[in-house]
PDB file of C-alpha atoms in Angstrom:
ATOM      1  CA  UNK A  30      15.908  -5.142  19.069  1.00  0.00           C
ATOM      2  CA  UNK A  31      17.684  -1.804  19.341  1.00  0.00           C
ATOM      3  CA  UNK A  32      15.711   1.435  19.609  1.00  0.00           C
ATOM      4  CA  UNK A  33      17.305   4.859  19.013  1.00  0.00           C
ATOM      5  CA  UNK A  34      18.180   6.479  22.344  1.00  0.00           C
ATOM      6  CA  UNK A  35      16.564   9.742  21.263  1.00  0.00           C
ATOM      7  CA  UNK A  36      13.212   8.123  20.417  1.00  0.00           C
ATOM      8  CA  UNK A  37      11.364   9.488  23.446  1.00  0.00           C
ATOM      9  CA  UNK A  38       7.840   8.255  22.827  1.00  0.00           C
ATOM     10  CA  UNK A  39       5.721   5.304  23.895  1.00  0.00           C
ATOM     11  CA  UNK A  40       4.036   3.262  21.152  1.00  0.00           C
ATOM     12  CA  UNK A  41       1.363   0.659  21.838  1.00  0.00           C
ATOM     13  CA  UNK A  42      -0.701  -1.193  19.244  1.00  0.00           C
ATOM     14  CA  UNK A  43      -4.048  -2.928  19.713  1.00  0.00           C
ATOM     15  CA  UNK A  44      -4.894  -5.274  16.858  1.00  0.00           C
ATOM     16  CA  UNK A  45      -8.608  -5.571  16.113  1.00  0.00           C
ATOM     17  CA  UNK A  46      -8.757  -7.524  12.853  1.00  0.00           C
ATOM     18  CA  UNK A  47      -7.088  -7.724   9.432  1.00  0.00           C
ATOM     19  CA  UNK A  48      -5.419  -4.292   8.889  1.00  0.00           C
ATOM     20  CA  UNK A  49      -7.421  -2.627  11.657  1.00  0.00           C
ATOM     21  CA  UNK A  50      -5.332  -1.550  14.638  1.00  0.00           C
ATOM     22  CA  UNK A  51      -5.248   1.258  17.162  1.00  0.00           C
ATOM     23  CA  UNK A  52      -1.790   2.824  17.218  1.00  0.00           C
ATOM     24  CA  UNK A  53      -1.438   4.796  20.453  1.00  0.00           C
ATOM     25  CA  UNK A  54       1.543   7.137  20.552  1.00  0.00           C
ATOM     26  CA  UNK A  55       1.867   9.113  23.777  1.00  0.00           C
ATOM     27  CA  UNK A  56      -1.918   9.088  24.150  1.00  0.00           C
ATOM     28  CA  UNK A  57      -2.718  10.152  20.579  1.00  0.00           C
ATOM     29  CA  UNK A  58      -4.726   7.382  18.960  1.00  0.00           C
ATOM     30  CA  UNK A  59      -4.637   6.516  15.268  1.00  0.00           C
ATOM     31  CA  UNK A  60      -6.750   3.753  13.758  1.00  0.00           C
ATOM     32  CA  UNK A  61      -5.782   1.990  10.544  1.00  0.00           C
ATOM     33  CA  UNK A  62      -8.165   0.675   7.856  1.00  0.00           C
ATOM     34  CA  UNK A  63     -11.283   0.287  10.019  1.00  0.00           C
ATOM     35  CA  UNK A  64     -13.456  -2.779   9.399  1.00  0.00           C
ATOM     36  CA  UNK A  65     -16.038  -3.803  11.991  1.00  0.00           C
ATOM     37  CA  UNK A  66     -18.676  -5.890  10.210  1.00  0.00           C
ATOM     38  CA  UNK A  67     -19.609  -9.152  11.898  1.00  0.00           C
ATOM     39  CA  UNK A  68     -18.356 -12.458  10.485  1.00  0.00           C
ATOM     40  CA  UNK A  69     -18.914 -14.478   8.439  1.00  0.00           C
ATOM     41  CA  UNK A  70     -19.089 -12.197   5.408  1.00  0.00           C
ATOM     42  CA  UNK A  71     -18.741 -13.086   1.745  1.00  0.00           C
ATOM     43  CA  UNK A  72     -18.473 -10.569  -1.094  1.00  0.00           C
ATOM     44  CA  UNK A  73     -18.595 -11.410  -4.792  1.00  0.00           C
ATOM     45  CA  UNK A  74     -15.622  -9.548  -6.317  1.00  0.00           C
ATOM     46  CA  UNK A  75     -15.530 -11.527  -9.561  1.00  0.00           C
ATOM     47  CA  UNK A  76     -16.340  -8.732 -11.991  1.00  0.00           C
ATOM     48  CA  UNK A  77     -13.850  -6.368 -10.348  1.00  0.00           C
ATOM     49  CA  UNK A  78     -11.021  -8.679 -11.449  1.00  0.00           C
ATOM     50  CA  UNK A  79     -12.382  -9.675 -14.844  1.00  0.00           C
ATOM     51  CA  UNK A  80     -14.184 -12.885 -13.902  1.00  0.00           C
ATOM     52  CA  UNK A  81     -17.787 -13.964 -14.299  1.00  0.00           C
ATOM     53  CA  UNK A  82     -20.168 -13.356 -11.370  1.00  0.00           C
ATOM     54  CA  UNK A  83     -19.848 -16.065  -8.748  1.00  0.00           C
ATOM     55  CA  UNK A  84     -16.287 -17.092  -9.644  1.00  0.00           C
ATOM     56  CA  UNK A  85     -14.462 -15.278  -6.820  1.00  0.00           C
ATOM     57  CA  UNK A  86     -15.559 -14.230  -3.355  1.00  0.00           C
ATOM     58  CA  UNK A  87     -13.751 -12.303  -0.618  1.00  0.00           C
ATOM     59  CA  UNK A  88     -14.697 -14.243   2.505  1.00  0.00           C
ATOM     60  CA  UNK A  89     -14.149 -13.092   6.085  1.00  0.00           C
ATOM     61  CA  UNK A  90     -14.211 -15.905   8.631  1.00  0.00           C
ATOM     62  CA  UNK A  91     -13.531 -13.978  11.865  1.00  0.00           C
ATOM     63  CA  UNK A  92     -14.972 -10.680  13.049  1.00  0.00           C
ATOM     64  CA  UNK A  93     -13.311  -7.867  15.009  1.00  0.00           C
ATOM     65  CA  UNK A  94     -11.857  -8.638  18.438  1.00  0.00           C
ATOM     66  CA  UNK A  95     -13.331  -5.366  19.722  1.00  0.00           C
ATOM     67  CA  UNK A  96     -16.778  -4.161  18.584  1.00  0.00           C
ATOM     68  CA  UNK A  97     -17.021  -0.646  17.229  1.00  0.00           C
ATOM     69  CA  UNK A  98     -19.055   0.580  20.216  1.00  0.00           C
ATOM     70  CA  UNK A  99     -16.069  -0.146  22.503  1.00  0.00           C
ATOM     71  CA  UNK A 100     -13.493   1.763  20.458  1.00  0.00           C
ATOM     72  CA  UNK A 101     -11.890   4.653  22.401  1.00  0.00           C
ATOM     73  CA  UNK A 102     -11.755   8.234  21.175  1.00  0.00           C
ATOM     74  CA  UNK A 103      -9.797   8.249  17.918  1.00  0.00           C
ATOM     75  CA  UNK A 104      -7.713  11.269  16.908  1.00  0.00           C
ATOM     76  CA  UNK A 105      -7.000  10.320  13.290  1.00  0.00           C
ATOM     77  CA  UNK A 106      -7.968   7.602  10.791  1.00  0.00           C
ATOM     78  CA  UNK A 107      -5.183   6.330   8.521  1.00  0.00           C
ATOM     79  CA  UNK A 108      -7.080   4.836   5.578  1.00  0.00           C
ATOM     80  CA  UNK A 109      -4.805   3.180   3.027  1.00  0.00           C
ATOM     81  CA  UNK A 110      -7.703   2.856   0.561  1.00  0.00           C
ATOM     82  CA  UNK A 111     -11.472   3.031   0.763  1.00  0.00           C
ATOM     83  CA  UNK A 112     -12.548   0.846  -2.162  1.00  0.00           C
ATOM     84  CA  UNK A 113     -11.849  -2.630  -0.726  1.00  0.00           C
ATOM     85  CA  UNK A 114     -14.218  -4.136   1.818  1.00  0.00           C
ATOM     86  CA  UNK A 115     -11.345  -5.693   3.790  1.00  0.00           C
ATOM     87  CA  UNK A 116      -9.947  -2.204   4.446  1.00  0.00           C
ATOM     88  CA  UNK A 117     -13.143  -0.196   4.952  1.00  0.00           C
ATOM     89  CA  UNK A 118     -16.565  -1.773   5.421  1.00  0.00           C
ATOM     90  CA  UNK A 119     -20.030  -0.409   6.164  1.00  0.00           C
ATOM     91  CA  UNK A 120     -19.691  -0.550   9.935  1.00  0.00           C
ATOM     92  CA  UNK A 121     -16.168   0.863   9.764  1.00  0.00           C
ATOM     93  CA  UNK A 122     -17.478   3.934   7.948  1.00  0.00           C
ATOM     94  CA  UNK A 123     -19.091   5.008  11.207  1.00  0.00           C
ATOM     95  CA  UNK A 124     -15.598   5.834  12.492  1.00  0.00           C
ATOM     96  CA  UNK A 125     -15.141   8.390   9.706  1.00  0.00           C
ATOM     97  CA  UNK A 126     -17.960  10.583  11.006  1.00  0.00           C
ATOM     98  CA  UNK A 127     -16.620  13.746  12.624  1.00  0.00           C
ATOM     99  CA  UNK A 128     -13.004  12.589  12.485  1.00  0.00           C
ATOM    100  CA  UNK A 129      -9.849  13.501  10.647  1.00  0.00           C
ATOM    101  CA  UNK A 130      -9.327  10.930   7.885  1.00  0.00           C
ATOM    102  CA  UNK A 131      -6.222  10.766   5.687  1.00  0.00           C
ATOM    103  CA  UNK A 132      -6.399   8.683   2.528  1.00  0.00           C
ATOM    104  CA  UNK A 133      -5.618   8.627  -1.206  1.00  0.00           C
ATOM    105  CA  UNK A 134      -6.788  11.362  -3.610  1.00  0.00           C
ATOM    106  CA  UNK A 135      -9.376   9.007  -5.116  1.00  0.00           C
ATOM    107  CA  UNK A 136     -10.459   7.959  -1.650  1.00  0.00           C
ATOM    108  CA  UNK A 137     -10.858  11.557  -0.489  1.00  0.00           C
ATOM    109  CA  UNK A 138     -13.008  12.272  -3.536  1.00  0.00           C
ATOM    110  CA  UNK A 139     -15.197   9.234  -2.899  1.00  0.00           C
ATOM    111  CA  UNK A 140     -15.515  10.148   0.788  1.00  0.00           C
ATOM    112  CA  UNK A 141     -16.249  13.830   0.186  1.00  0.00           C
ATOM    113  CA  UNK A 142     -19.428  13.539   2.289  1.00  0.00           C
ATOM    114  CA  UNK A 143     -17.131  13.222   5.321  1.00  0.00           C
ATOM    115  CA  UNK A 144     -15.741  16.755   5.831  1.00  0.00           C
ATOM    116  CA  UNK A 145     -12.778  15.600   7.919  1.00  0.00           C
ATOM    117  CA  UNK A 146     -11.276  13.670   5.005  1.00  0.00           C
ATOM    118  CA  UNK A 147      -8.145  14.901   3.251  1.00  0.00           C
ATOM    119  CA  UNK A 148      -5.970  13.471   0.490  1.00  0.00           C
ATOM    120  CA  UNK A 149      -2.284  12.658   0.692  1.00  0.00           C
ATOM    121  CA  UNK A 150      -0.028  12.092  -2.316  1.00  0.00           C
ATOM    122  CA  UNK A 151       3.012   9.789  -2.414  1.00  0.00           C
ATOM    123  CA  UNK A 152       5.889  11.443  -0.507  1.00  0.00           C
ATOM    124  CA  UNK A 153       3.711  14.418   0.405  1.00  0.00           C
ATOM    125  CA  UNK A 154       4.005  15.538   4.035  1.00  0.00           C
ATOM    126  CA  UNK A 155       1.024  17.059   5.831  1.00  0.00           C
ATOM    127  CA  UNK A 156       1.196  18.825   9.193  1.00  0.00           C
ATOM    128  CA  UNK A 157      -1.426  18.348  11.889  1.00  0.00           C
ATOM    129  CA  UNK A 158      -1.813  19.342  15.517  1.00  0.00           C
ATOM    130  CA  UNK A 159      -2.817  16.328  17.571  1.00  0.00           C
ATOM    131  CA  UNK A 160      -2.646  15.980  21.343  1.00  0.00           C
ATOM    132  CA  UNK A 161      -1.149  19.454  21.631  1.00  0.00           C
ATOM    133  CA  UNK A 162       1.839  18.600  19.407  1.00  0.00           C
ATOM    134  CA  UNK A 163       2.688  19.077  15.759  1.00  0.00           C
ATOM    135  CA  UNK A 164       2.742  15.861  13.729  1.00  0.00           C
ATOM    136  CA  UNK A 165       4.158  15.247  10.274  1.00  0.00           C
ATOM    137  CA  UNK A 166       2.338  12.565   8.274  1.00  0.00           C
ATOM    138  CA  UNK A 167       3.880  11.490   4.976  1.00  0.00           C
ATOM    139  CA  UNK A 168       2.322   9.377   2.232  1.00  0.00           C
ATOM    140  CA  UNK A 169       4.239   6.345   0.970  1.00  0.00           C
ATOM    141  CA  UNK A 170       3.628   4.690  -2.429  1.00  0.00           C
ATOM    142  CA  UNK A 171       1.998   1.255  -2.546  1.00  0.00           C
ATOM    143  CA  UNK A 172       1.545  -1.366  -5.274  1.00  0.00           C
ATOM    144  CA  UNK A 173      -1.618  -3.379  -4.705  1.00  0.00           C
ATOM    145  CA  UNK A 174      -4.437  -4.230  -7.129  1.00  0.00           C
ATOM    146  CA  UNK A 175      -3.766  -2.769 -10.619  1.00  0.00           C
ATOM    147  CA  UNK A 176      -5.632   0.457 -11.285  1.00  0.00           C
ATOM    148  CA  UNK A 177      -6.348   1.358  -7.668  1.00  0.00           C
ATOM    149  CA  UNK A 178      -4.791   3.985  -5.421  1.00  0.00           C
ATOM    150  CA  UNK A 179      -3.309   2.903  -2.079  1.00  0.00           C
ATOM    151  CA  UNK A 180      -1.117   4.777   0.376  1.00  0.00           C
ATOM    152  CA  UNK A 181       1.124   3.941   3.288  1.00  0.00           C
ATOM    153  CA  UNK A 182       1.886   6.404   6.083  1.00  0.00           C
ATOM    154  CA  UNK A 183       4.929   7.681   7.977  1.00  0.00           C
ATOM    155  CA  UNK A 184       4.326   9.325  11.353  1.00  0.00           C
ATOM    156  CA  UNK A 185       6.803  11.702  12.970  1.00  0.00           C
ATOM    157  CA  UNK A 186       6.881  14.266  15.753  1.00  0.00           C
ATOM    158  CA  UNK A 187       9.619  16.058  17.666  1.00  0.00           C
ATOM    159  CA  UNK A 188       9.941  13.478  20.456  1.00  0.00           C
ATOM    160  CA  UNK A 189      10.805  10.762  17.904  1.00  0.00           C
ATOM    161  CA  UNK A 190      14.144  12.455  17.257  1.00  0.00           C
ATOM    162  CA  UNK A 191      16.397  11.953  14.247  1.00  0.00           C
ATOM    163  CA  UNK A 192      19.012   9.412  13.251  1.00  0.00           C
ATOM    164  CA  UNK A 193      22.684  10.441  13.591  1.00  0.00           C
ATOM    165  CA  UNK A 194      22.719  11.449   9.909  1.00  0.00           C
ATOM    166  CA  UNK A 195      19.657  13.659  10.337  1.00  0.00           C
ATOM    167  CA  UNK A 196      16.872  11.424   9.018  1.00  0.00           C
ATOM    168  CA  UNK A 197      13.624  11.686  11.010  1.00  0.00           C
ATOM    169  CA  UNK A 198      12.746   8.621  13.082  1.00  0.00           C
ATOM    170  CA  UNK A 199       9.300   7.406  12.017  1.00  0.00           C
ATOM    171  CA  UNK A 200       6.528   4.908  12.656  1.00  0.00           C
ATOM    172  CA  UNK A 201       5.529   3.332   9.322  1.00  0.00           C
ATOM    173  CA  UNK A 202       2.174   1.766   8.415  1.00  0.00           C
ATOM    174  CA  UNK A 203       2.698   0.029   5.077  1.00  0.00           C
ATOM    175  CA  UNK A 204      -0.899  -0.264   3.908  1.00  0.00           C
ATOM    176  CA  UNK A 205      -1.619  -3.014   1.375  1.00  0.00           C
ATOM    177  CA  UNK A 206       1.375  -3.398  -0.924  1.00  0.00           C
ATOM    178  CA  UNK A 207       3.736  -5.884  -2.476  1.00  0.00           C
ATOM    179  CA  UNK A 208       7.502  -5.577  -2.066  1.00  0.00           C
ATOM    180  CA  UNK A 209       8.817  -2.376  -3.711  1.00  0.00           C
ATOM    181  CA  UNK A 210      12.599  -2.317  -3.597  1.00  0.00           C
ATOM    182  CA  UNK A 211      13.062   1.075  -5.271  1.00  0.00           C
ATOM    183  CA  UNK A 212      10.477   2.799  -3.081  1.00  0.00           C
ATOM    184  CA  UNK A 213      11.802   1.163   0.084  1.00  0.00           C
ATOM    185  CA  UNK A 214      15.304   2.370  -0.779  1.00  0.00           C
ATOM    186  CA  UNK A 215      13.958   5.902  -1.249  1.00  0.00           C
ATOM    187  CA  UNK A 216      12.254   5.616   2.125  1.00  0.00           C
ATOM    188  CA  UNK A 217      15.469   4.513   3.830  1.00  0.00           C
ATOM    189  CA  UNK A 218      17.383   7.408   2.257  1.00  0.00           C
ATOM    190  CA  UNK A 219      14.940   9.917   3.739  1.00  0.00           C
ATOM    191  CA  UNK A 220      13.768   8.355   7.022  1.00  0.00           C
ATOM    192  CA  UNK A 221      14.771   5.918   9.734  1.00  0.00           C
ATOM    193  CA  UNK A 222      11.965   3.438  10.446  1.00  0.00           C
ATOM    194  CA  UNK A 223      11.709   2.558  14.121  1.00  0.00           C
ATOM    195  CA  UNK A 224       8.414   0.638  13.863  1.00  0.00           C
ATOM    196  CA  UNK A 225       7.080  -0.956  10.662  1.00  0.00           C
ATOM    197  CA  UNK A 226       3.427  -1.975  11.096  1.00  0.00           C
ATOM    198  CA  UNK A 227       3.185  -4.263   8.098  1.00  0.00           C
ATOM    199  CA  UNK A 228       0.295  -5.785   6.165  1.00  0.00           C
ATOM    200  CA  UNK A 229       1.276  -9.329   5.232  1.00  0.00           C
ATOM    201  CA  UNK A 230      -0.629 -12.551   4.496  1.00  0.00           C
ATOM    202  CA  UNK A 231       0.586 -12.875   0.896  1.00  0.00           C
ATOM    203  CA  UNK A 232      -2.944 -12.179  -0.315  1.00  0.00           C
ATOM    204  CA  UNK A 233      -3.674 -13.675  -3.732  1.00  0.00           C
ATOM    205  CA  UNK A 234      -6.337 -12.882  -6.318  1.00  0.00           C
ATOM    206  CA  UNK A 235      -7.283 -14.993  -9.351  1.00  0.00           C
ATOM    207  CA  UNK A 236      -5.826 -13.370 -12.457  1.00  0.00           C
ATOM    208  CA  UNK A 237      -6.661 -14.708 -15.932  1.00  0.00           C
ATOM    209  CA  UNK A 238      -3.769 -12.661 -17.358  1.00  0.00           C
ATOM    210  CA  UNK A 239      -1.129 -14.090 -15.000  1.00  0.00           C
ATOM    211  CA  UNK A 240       0.942 -17.121 -16.088  1.00  0.00           C
ATOM    212  CA  UNK A 241       0.299 -18.685 -12.678  1.00  0.00           C
ATOM    213  CA  UNK A 242      -3.385 -17.811 -12.653  1.00  0.00           C
ATOM    214  CA  UNK A 243      -2.954 -15.678  -9.529  1.00  0.00           C
ATOM    215  CA  UNK A 244      -1.750 -12.182  -8.643  1.00  0.00           C
ATOM    216  CA  UNK A 245      -0.013 -11.423  -5.335  1.00  0.00           C
ATOM    217  CA  UNK A 246      -1.370  -8.190  -3.872  1.00  0.00           C
ATOM    218  CA  UNK A 247       0.266  -7.997  -0.424  1.00  0.00           C
ATOM    219  CA  UNK A 248       3.645  -8.999   0.946  1.00  0.00           C
ATOM    220  CA  UNK A 249       4.471 -12.395   2.379  1.00  0.00           C
ATOM    221  CA  UNK A 250       7.011 -13.269   5.044  1.00  0.00           C
ATOM    222  CA  UNK A 251       9.973 -13.424   2.673  1.00  0.00           C
ATOM    223  CA  UNK A 252       9.078  -9.946   1.411  1.00  0.00           C
ATOM    224  CA  UNK A 253       8.932  -8.637   4.972  1.00  0.00           C
ATOM    225  CA  UNK A 254      12.427  -9.973   5.655  1.00  0.00           C
ATOM    226  CA  UNK A 255      13.721  -8.181   2.568  1.00  0.00           C
ATOM    227  CA  UNK A 256      11.831  -5.005   3.453  1.00  0.00           C
ATOM    228  CA  UNK A 257      13.331  -4.841   6.945  1.00  0.00           C
ATOM    229  CA  UNK A 258      16.795  -5.413   5.473  1.00  0.00           C
ATOM    230  CA  UNK A 259      16.366  -2.652   2.882  1.00  0.00           C
ATOM    231  CA  UNK A 260      14.798  -0.191   5.328  1.00  0.00           C
ATOM    232  CA  UNK A 261      17.245  -1.092   8.110  1.00  0.00           C
ATOM    233  CA  UNK A 262      14.187  -0.836  10.361  1.00  0.00           C
ATOM    234  CA  UNK A 263      14.297  -1.561  14.090  1.00  0.00           C
ATOM    235  CA  UNK A 264      10.992  -3.371  14.702  1.00  0.00           C
ATOM    236  CA  UNK A 265       8.658  -5.358  12.452  1.00  0.00           C
ATOM    237  CA  UNK A 266       5.043  -5.581  13.635  1.00  0.00           C
ATOM    238  CA  UNK A 267       3.152  -8.074  11.435  1.00  0.00           C
ATOM    239  CA  UNK A 268      -0.608  -7.991  10.904  1.00  0.00           C
ATOM    240  CA  UNK A 269      -3.147  -8.656   8.100  1.00  0.00           C
ATOM    241  CA  UNK A 270      -2.561 -12.399   7.829  1.00  0.00           C
ATOM    242  CA  UNK A 271      -5.710 -13.902   9.359  1.00  0.00           C
ATOM    243  CA  UNK A 272      -9.500 -13.910   9.015  1.00  0.00           C
ATOM    244  CA  UNK A 273      -9.785 -13.857   5.184  1.00  0.00           C
ATOM    245  CA  UNK A 274      -9.595 -16.790   2.773  1.00  0.00           C
ATOM    246  CA  UNK A 275      -7.481 -14.959   0.165  1.00  0.00           C
ATOM    247  CA  UNK A 276      -4.570 -14.785   2.633  1.00  0.00           C
ATOM    248  CA  UNK A 277      -2.115 -17.614   1.991  1.00  0.00           C
ATOM    249  CA  UNK A 278       0.403 -17.282   4.870  1.00  0.00           C
ATOM    250  CA  UNK A 279      -0.730 -17.511   8.478  1.00  0.00           C
ATOM    251  CA  UNK A 280       1.102 -16.602  11.661  1.00  0.00           C
ATOM    252  CA  UNK A 281       2.791 -19.982  12.007  1.00  0.00           C
ATOM    253  CA  UNK A 282       4.206 -19.783   8.481  1.00  0.00           C
ATOM    254  CA  UNK A 283       5.376 -16.217   9.071  1.00  0.00           C
ATOM    255  CA  UNK A 284       7.095 -17.152  12.325  1.00  0.00           C
ATOM    256  CA  UNK A 285       9.065 -19.893  10.572  1.00  0.00           C
ATOM    257  CA  UNK A 286      10.071 -17.530   7.759  1.00  0.00           C
ATOM    258  CA  UNK A 287      11.169 -14.810  10.175  1.00  0.00           C
ATOM    259  CA  UNK A 288      13.229 -17.255  12.222  1.00  0.00           C
ATOM    260  CA  UNK A 289      14.919 -18.609   9.100  1.00  0.00           C
ATOM    261  CA  UNK A 290      15.487 -15.043   7.861  1.00  0.00           C
ATOM    262  CA  UNK A 291      17.153 -13.976  11.103  1.00  0.00           C
ATOM    263  CA  UNK A 292      14.445 -11.520  12.162  1.00  0.00           C
ATOM    264  CA  UNK A 293      13.515 -13.214  15.425  1.00  0.00           C
ATOM    265  CA  UNK A 294      14.695 -10.424  17.719  1.00  0.00           C
ATOM    266  CA  UNK A 295      13.180  -7.683  15.549  1.00  0.00           C
ATOM    267  CA  UNK A 296       9.609  -9.006  15.439  1.00  0.00           C
ATOM    268  CA  UNK A 297       6.907  -7.792  17.821  1.00  0.00           C
ATOM    269  CA  UNK A 298       3.781  -9.943  17.598  1.00  0.00           C
ATOM    270  CA  UNK A 299       0.360  -8.485  18.319  1.00  0.00           C
ATOM    271  CA  UNK A 300      -2.328 -10.166  20.416  1.00  0.00           C
ATOM    272  CA  UNK A 301      -5.899  -9.920  19.164  1.00  0.00           C
ATOM    273  CA  UNK A 302      -7.876  -7.323  21.102  1.00  0.00           C
ATOM    274  CA  UNK A 303      -5.058  -6.591  23.560  1.00  0.00           C
ATOM    275  CA  UNK A 304      -2.844  -3.531  23.851  1.00  0.00           C
ATOM    276  CA  UNK A 305       0.779  -4.490  23.176  1.00  0.00           C
ATOM    277  CA  UNK A 306       3.747  -2.323  24.167  1.00  0.00           C
ATOM    278  CA  UNK A 307       5.956  -1.919  21.095  1.00  0.00           C
ATOM    279  CA  UNK A 308       8.357   0.841  22.158  1.00  0.00           C
TER     280      UNK A 308
END
């Protein structure tokens, strides 16, 4: 993998579970989609997708690698959406108390009891001072479950530098989304992605309206290969492919797909509960 010479920051990622990870950039700590309930958990989501009660459950088989009481001081919560229990659960809500939380407009409205919460729109850039430096955080569109709002995030600060053609170098957290060629092309035109922390798993929901009977709501390995090609990103960091029964591609399947797709030297795998040096 090749990293821009002017990217003068250290990035480490500690994966906790699902889409929950601590992204530490030069000592400033972000946490993504915090869930910390114990496993096993099973949630009847039948009516939310047009089925009869008892026909579909979201089932978590593994709990967090690090309990919430052992989480370090967090500077900012990047919450892709607040209305799905595999992205924000009851225990995870404790991390919102007294912290800066960035999420969707609907999410900010629903979390209005937490005064540190603010909304971000697609392609909107907000400025924050974290760790004594100015950060730019930009919202990225997502396509997930129909009717719901979801956001991805781009992180940038001065030490990340710019590409030779002037695009800011960024760290990208995709949030929950399927492959979006048009939006990914827009992203590439505006930014250079150094690290793409990517929710995968090819999550599937039953869908009575779909010809196949199922609806894909997150990317799979083949989508990640295409995404990295479109973005011309430097590093792919996969997560969100274990612990839940609606995920259909595990790490072994992803590894085979990435090898076949020629991504081997661009992939940085995380280790559950351990801090991994990414850049």
